[in-house]
mmCIF file with all atom_site columns, C-alpha atoms in Angstrom:
data_model
loop_
_atom_site.group_PDB
_atom_site.id
_atom_site.type_symbol
_atom_site.label_atom_id
_atom_site.label_alt_id
_atom_site.label_comp_id
_atom_site.label_asym_id
_atom_site.label_entity_id
_atom_site.label_seq_id
_atom_site.pdbx_PDB_ins_code
_atom_site.Cartn_x
_atom_site.Cartn_y
_atom_site.Cartn_z
_atom_site.occupancy
_atom_site.B_iso_or_equiv
_atom_site.pdbx_formal_charge
_atom_site.auth_seq_id
_atom_site.auth_comp_id
_atom_site.auth_asym_id
_atom_site.auth_atom_id
_atom_site.pdbx_PDB_model_num
ATOM 1  C CA . MET A 1 1  ? -19.352 -61.539 0.392   1.00 60.00 ? 1  MET A CA 1
ATOM 2  C CA . GLU A 1 2  ? -16.266 -60.282 -1.429  1.00 68.00 ? 2  GLU A CA 1
ATOM 3  C CA . LYS A 1 3  ? -16.601 -57.165 -3.603  1.00 75.00 ? 3  LYS A CA 1
ATOM 4  C CA . LYS A 1 4  ? -15.593 -57.368 -7.249  1.00 77.00 ? 4  LYS A CA 1
ATOM 5  C CA . TYR A 1 5  ? -13.474 -54.489 -8.541  1.00 77.00 ? 5  TYR A CA 1
ATOM 6  C CA . PRO A 1 6  ? -12.863 -53.728 -12.211 1.00 87.00 ? 6  PRO A CA 1
ATOM 7  C CA . LEU A 1 7  ? -9.096  -53.436 -11.590 1.00 85.00 ? 7  LEU A CA 1
ATOM 8  C CA . SER A 1 8  ? -6.711  -55.460 -9.497  1.00 89.00 ? 8  SER A CA 1
ATOM 9  C CA . LYS A 1 9  ? -4.673  -53.656 -6.836  1.00 90.00 ? 9  LYS A CA 1
ATOM 10 C CA . LYS A 1 10 ? -1.647  -53.730 -9.126  1.00 93.00 ? 10 LYS A CA 1
ATOM 11 C CA . GLU A 1 11 ? -3.606  -52.350 -12.107 1.00 93.00 ? 11 GLU A CA 1
ATOM 12 C CA . PHE A 1 12 ? -5.158  -49.650 -9.942  1.00 93.00 ? 12 PHE A CA 1
ATOM 13 C CA . ALA A 1 13 ? -1.732  -48.670 -8.567  1.00 94.00 ? 13 ALA A CA 1
ATOM 14 C CA . GLU A 1 14 ? -0.334  -48.419 -12.110 1.00 96.00 ? 14 GLU A CA 1
ATOM 15 C CA . LYS A 1 15 ? -3.287  -46.316 -13.237 1.00 95.00 ? 15 LYS A CA 1
ATOM 16 C CA . MET A 1 16 ? -2.860  -43.939 -10.287 1.00 95.00 ? 16 MET A CA 1
ATOM 17 C CA . LYS A 1 17 ? 0.898   -43.752 -10.896 1.00 97.00 ? 17 LYS A CA 1
ATOM 18 C CA . GLU A 1 18 ? 0.284   -42.718 -14.517 1.00 97.00 ? 18 GLU A CA 1
ATOM 19 C CA . LYS A 1 19 ? -2.327  -40.174 -13.454 1.00 96.00 ? 19 LYS A CA 1
ATOM 20 C CA . ARG A 1 20 ? 0.008   -38.713 -10.817 1.00 96.00 ? 20 ARG A CA 1
ATOM 21 C CA . LYS A 1 21 ? 2.835   -38.467 -13.375 1.00 96.00 ? 21 LYS A CA 1
ATOM 22 C CA . LYS A 1 22 ? 0.575   -36.617 -15.831 1.00 96.00 ? 22 LYS A CA 1
ATOM 23 C CA . LEU A 1 23 ? -0.469  -34.166 -13.115 1.00 94.00 ? 23 LEU A CA 1
ATOM 24 C CA . PHE A 1 24 ? 3.130   -33.552 -12.056 1.00 94.00 ? 24 PHE A CA 1
ATOM 25 C CA . ASP A 1 25 ? 4.092   -32.998 -15.706 1.00 94.00 ? 25 ASP A CA 1
ATOM 26 C CA . ILE A 1 26 ? 1.323   -30.392 -16.051 1.00 93.00 ? 26 ILE A CA 1
ATOM 27 C CA . ALA A 1 27 ? 2.440   -28.689 -12.829 1.00 89.00 ? 27 ALA A CA 1
ATOM 28 C CA . ASP A 1 28 ? 6.060   -28.714 -14.014 1.00 91.00 ? 28 ASP A CA 1
ATOM 29 C CA . ARG A 1 29 ? 5.151   -27.083 -17.352 1.00 91.00 ? 29 ARG A CA 1
ATOM 30 C CA . GLN A 1 30 ? 3.095   -24.416 -15.580 1.00 86.00 ? 30 GLN A CA 1
ATOM 31 C CA . LEU A 1 31 ? 5.902   -23.733 -13.117 1.00 85.00 ? 31 LEU A CA 1
ATOM 32 C CA . LYS A 1 32 ? 8.378   -23.237 -15.960 1.00 89.00 ? 32 LYS A CA 1
ATOM 33 C CA . ILE A 1 33 ? 5.999   -20.795 -17.675 1.00 87.00 ? 33 ILE A CA 1
ATOM 34 C CA . THR A 1 34 ? 5.294   -18.931 -14.445 1.00 84.00 ? 34 THR A CA 1
ATOM 35 C CA . CYS A 1 35 ? 8.954   -18.589 -13.489 1.00 84.00 ? 35 CYS A CA 1
ATOM 36 C CA . THR A 1 36 ? 10.260  -17.573 -16.907 1.00 89.00 ? 36 THR A CA 1
ATOM 37 C CA . LEU A 1 37 ? 7.683   -14.972 -17.948 1.00 89.00 ? 37 LEU A CA 1
ATOM 38 C CA . GLN A 1 38 ? 7.562   -11.859 -15.794 1.00 91.00 ? 38 GLN A CA 1
ATOM 39 C CA . ASP A 1 39 ? 3.884   -11.130 -16.495 1.00 92.00 ? 39 ASP A CA 1
ATOM 40 C CA . LYS A 1 40 ? 2.874   -14.685 -15.548 1.00 88.00 ? 40 LYS A CA 1
ATOM 41 C CA . TYR A 1 41 ? 4.893   -14.513 -12.320 1.00 87.00 ? 41 TYR A CA 1
ATOM 42 C CA . LEU A 1 42 ? 3.258   -11.217 -11.358 1.00 91.00 ? 42 LEU A CA 1
ATOM 43 C CA . GLU A 1 43 ? -0.164  -12.726 -12.083 1.00 90.00 ? 43 GLU A CA 1
ATOM 44 C CA . PHE A 1 44 ? 0.752   -15.685 -9.862  1.00 85.00 ? 44 PHE A CA 1
ATOM 45 C CA . LEU A 1 45 ? 1.723   -13.325 -7.020  1.00 86.00 ? 45 LEU A CA 1
ATOM 46 C CA . ARG A 1 46 ? -1.486  -11.324 -7.499  1.00 90.00 ? 46 ARG A CA 1
ATOM 47 C CA . LEU A 1 47 ? -3.592  -14.482 -7.219  1.00 88.00 ? 47 LEU A CA 1
ATOM 48 C CA . LEU A 1 48 ? -1.754  -15.481 -4.054  1.00 87.00 ? 48 LEU A CA 1
ATOM 49 C CA . ALA A 1 49 ? -2.515  -12.095 -2.526  1.00 88.00 ? 49 ALA A CA 1
ATOM 50 C CA . ILE A 1 50 ? -6.204  -12.329 -3.463  1.00 91.00 ? 50 ILE A CA 1
ATOM 51 C CA . HIS A 1 51 ? -6.496  -15.688 -1.693  1.00 87.00 ? 51 HIS A CA 1
ATOM 52 C CA . GLY A 1 52 ? -4.480  -14.634 1.346   1.00 86.00 ? 52 GLY A CA 1
ATOM 53 C CA . TYR A 1 53 ? -1.408  -16.778 0.682   1.00 83.00 ? 53 TYR A CA 1
ATOM 54 C CA . ASP A 1 54 ? 2.188   -15.654 0.760   1.00 76.00 ? 54 ASP A CA 1
ATOM 55 C CA . ILE A 1 55 ? 5.035   -16.880 -1.368  1.00 70.00 ? 55 ILE A CA 1
ATOM 56 C CA . THR A 1 56 ? 6.764   -18.849 1.413   1.00 72.00 ? 56 THR A CA 1
ATOM 57 C CA . ASN A 1 57 ? 3.882   -21.260 2.024   1.00 66.00 ? 57 ASN A CA 1
ATOM 58 C CA . THR A 1 58 ? 3.182   -21.992 -1.638  1.00 67.00 ? 58 THR A CA 1
ATOM 59 C CA . LEU A 1 59 ? 6.578   -22.928 -3.071  1.00 61.00 ? 59 LEU A CA 1
#
């Protein structure tokens, strides 16, 4: 028996493409804020240190 999906493959792909674009736009805005404001960049580095990451494996 074939499953019925609310979206076709093409519709689902479009929806995911839009979602991915929105997420990349959010990440891009945050990156611009982080890299242009010294306090935000230092906070970013502090969070990396807390979680055991270093700058080379996050950028």
